[in-house]
RNA sequence: GGCGGCGUAGCUCAGUUGGUCAGAGCAUCCGGCUCAUAAUCGGAAGGUCGUCGGUUCAAGUCCGACCGCCGCUACCA
């Protein structure tokens, strides 16, 4: 059985979970559900990043110990994933023992390889922020942009990862794996970063308390990257003393945002090369999901939490909008108008109405029992091409295009009904075939849209009289024309997506 | 400043290696239908493919310059 391993970034717990986190996590969820339909053995990982100075400070400000502080925040992420029906198989926290073991293992390997060395880190330091600043970040060349007070020149002994040694190796590797980073234009940005020259980066701090200590020098605490990135390995057992992690590793896709390309597509593969660990098979680099044009963040304080709009369009309506309206790789703009427009057009008018009109005709012309489709139906070709295109787009992590391909079958089905007008004909074999075609198309649509809308897909599945769990269907077999079970009870039920009056 | 990305119908976007590539969905207008959630179906209109040059028999599709928007610029995930 093919294995499929996907990760989201681990989210930093100094902020409450928001739309930006939800976006990436929903994409990952839909992607993994698709691969489950393909019969693959999937592992979907997300989690939280809980170390570092900011957490230490935030905890102190709250009068809490860091661990207690993160213990209070991390569940909020897990709770949101529950609310969004995210089927992650694992949730890793960087404060877990398995994570610490993996970080220690990776650090030690790179250290043993000679790629981590003691050196001096020097820079302008703001005592108030407890952070270093680059010259061009400073006001008037010497004042902290936050506190507006002069910074001090500090020198600190740090361990450095010799990233500069990996420039050629990285370029060579990417040249041999040209489709590793998708979409292509995002990958080009990463290649540009490498070609522009790589500088070593420090991986430890002596001033930091809240984190993982270097295995060979307890006076230093690992600083961000070796800690955060290693979660992807930790979750598959790296560092447990065996090679068991190789069953899952290398990861198929790291889903990341365009803002962390450098760390994930440059630092991370170099670290893995140094440690003698296989590189990821792929990175799927997304844009940001903006809200009315503004980047969603705690600092921008958007008035309305887009997540609250789940109440208006239902969870699956929300998921559909996020997936269908944003081209993965580009920025998306989350607007109420866009949400309602998508919901009404694609869900209420197309899918929901199709299900309703078919159910009504079945009741009137077929005694409420589904009929068999025409093996030679004109719709069969539409269904086949819709499946092919849907699959091709999920394969390259383009949910919006995949859903558009699936919806092409819905549109074709509405057209098929118009062309044959079964509601005008007397009950009989001809009507039965047309209705069977529509039911069969709905069956296939239910399967194909289930990664995006798990609950609605199941509802459609049951209303057309299919039994069991639509998620248990397996592709490509389930997309083949002609499998609808004649004689099944078709129920109309309430509107799947009540139309929203603007 | 340096590096990079984007700029195609009102809106969101497709257009892999240059030659039916000028497209889809939504919105708009006209018409049909009335099984259906004022849904659906058909048709129409709508773009000098950011601007200016260049290469070519032929360029959204290659090259150069420019304009506009945006990202990164290194230890913040």
mmCIF file of C-alpha atoms (C1' of nucleotides) in Angstrom, chain A residues 10 12 49 121 131 189 197 199 202 223-225 260 262 267 327 330 341 348-350 352-353 356-357 360-361 364 401 414 418 423-424 492 496-497 499, chain B residues 1-7 11-17 24-27 32-42 70-77:
data_model
loop_
_atom_site.group_PDB
_atom_site.id
_atom_site.type_symbol
_atom_site.label_atom_id
_atom_site.label_comp_id
_atom_site.label_asym_id
_atom_site.label_seq_id
_atom_site.Cartn_x
_atom_site.Cartn_y
_atom_site.Cartn_z
ATOM 1 C CA UNK A 10 3.583 23.817 13.454
ATOM 2 C CA UNK A 12 3.472 29.236 17.205
ATOM 3 C CA UNK A 49 5.650 25.235 18.256
ATOM 4 C CA UNK A 121 27.382 36.099 16.965
ATOM 5 C CA UNK A 131 16.261 40.753 20.376
ATOM 6 C CA UNK A 189 11.878 31.961 -5.416
ATOM 7 C CA UNK A 197 24.338 33.081 -1.493
ATOM 8 C CA UNK A 199 25.175 32.470 5.144
ATOM 9 C CA UNK A 202 23.294 30.424 14.599
ATOM 10 C CA UNK A 223 17.267 28.274 18.799
ATOM 11 C CA UNK A 224 14.209 28.066 16.582
ATOM 12 C CA UNK A 225 15.040 26.161 13.431
ATOM 13 C CA UNK A 260 8.728 30.460 5.349
ATOM 14 C CA UNK A 262 13.752 30.041 3.174
ATOM 15 C CA UNK A 267 17.686 25.522 5.833
ATOM 16 C CA UNK A 327 -5.611 29.285 -6.102
ATOM 17 C CA UNK A 330 -1.365 32.669 -4.740
ATOM 18 C CA UNK A 341 -21.431 34.347 -3.910
ATOM 19 C CA UNK A 348 -27.036 26.154 -3.280
ATOM 20 C CA UNK A 349 -27.765 26.587 -6.991
ATOM 21 C CA UNK A 350 -25.646 23.872 -8.515
ATOM 22 C CA UNK A 352 -27.925 21.561 -3.612
ATOM 23 C CA UNK A 353 -30.552 22.313 -6.208
ATOM 24 C CA UNK A 356 -33.315 18.497 -4.697
ATOM 25 C CA UNK A 357 -34.717 18.427 -8.220
ATOM 26 C CA UNK A 360 -38.407 15.317 -6.518
ATOM 27 C CA UNK A 361 -38.514 13.694 -9.915
ATOM 28 C CA UNK A 364 -42.949 11.718 -8.841
ATOM 29 C CA UNK A 401 -8.909 23.492 -9.816
ATOM 30 C CA UNK A 414 -28.041 19.870 -14.802
ATOM 31 C CA UNK A 418 -32.654 19.937 -19.258
ATOM 32 C CA UNK A 423 -40.411 15.644 -15.535
ATOM 33 C CA UNK A 424 -42.396 16.013 -18.751
ATOM 34 C CA UNK A 492 -35.227 14.707 -0.577
ATOM 35 C CA UNK A 496 -28.470 20.945 1.638
ATOM 36 C CA UNK A 497 -27.451 24.574 1.310
ATOM 37 C CA UNK A 499 -29.765 29.921 -0.342
ATOM 38 C "C1'" G B 1 19.281 49.199 -3.048
ATOM 39 C "C1'" G B 2 19.584 43.665 -4.154
ATOM 40 C "C1'" C B 3 16.790 39.185 -5.410
ATOM 41 C "C1'" G B 4 12.010 37.361 -6.776
ATOM 42 C "C1'" G B 5 6.678 37.167 -7.924
ATOM 43 C "C1'" C B 6 2.398 39.205 -10.103
ATOM 44 C "C1'" G B 7 -0.242 42.521 -13.801
ATOM 45 C "C1'" C B 11 -14.868 40.140 -10.596
ATOM 46 C "C1'" U B 12 -11.791 35.470 -9.547
ATOM 47 C "C1'" C B 13 -8.687 33.142 -12.568
ATOM 48 C "C1'" A B 14 -7.057 28.928 -17.002
ATOM 49 C "C1'" G B 15 -3.751 29.514 -20.792
ATOM 50 C "C1'" U B 16 3.253 23.426 -19.351
ATOM 51 C "C1'" U B 17 7.707 23.539 -24.337
ATOM 52 C "C1'" A B 24 -13.773 29.113 -17.924
ATOM 53 C "C1'" G B 25 -16.750 30.292 -13.699
ATOM 54 C "C1'" C B 26 -19.304 34.361 -11.407
ATOM 55 C "C1'" A B 27 -21.802 38.973 -12.476
ATOM 56 C "C1'" G B 32 -36.515 29.016 -23.055
ATOM 57 C "C1'" C B 33 -38.258 25.912 -19.093
ATOM 58 C "C1'" U B 34 -41.098 25.319 -14.697
ATOM 59 C "C1'" C B 35 -38.840 18.990 -11.878
ATOM 60 C "C1'" A B 36 -35.967 22.181 -8.432
ATOM 61 C "C1'" U B 37 -33.463 26.299 -3.065
ATOM 62 C "C1'" A B 38 -36.591 33.350 -7.620
ATOM 63 C "C1'" A B 39 -33.036 27.509 -8.795
ATOM 64 C "C1'" U B 40 -31.957 25.433 -14.105
ATOM 65 C "C1'" C B 41 -30.896 25.441 -19.643
ATOM 66 C "C1'" G B 42 -29.505 28.135 -24.237
ATOM 67 C "C1'" C B 70 3.454 42.595 -3.698
ATOM 68 C "C1'" G B 71 7.057 39.255 -1.169
ATOM 69 C "C1'" C B 72 11.942 38.191 0.686
ATOM 70 C "C1'" U B 73 16.392 40.664 2.300
ATOM 71 C "C1'" A B 74 18.667 36.035 6.726
ATOM 72 C "C1'" C B 75 18.164 33.675 12.962
ATOM 73 C "C1'" C B 76 9.776 36.072 13.932
ATOM 74 C "C1'" A B 77 6.733 31.501 13.252
#
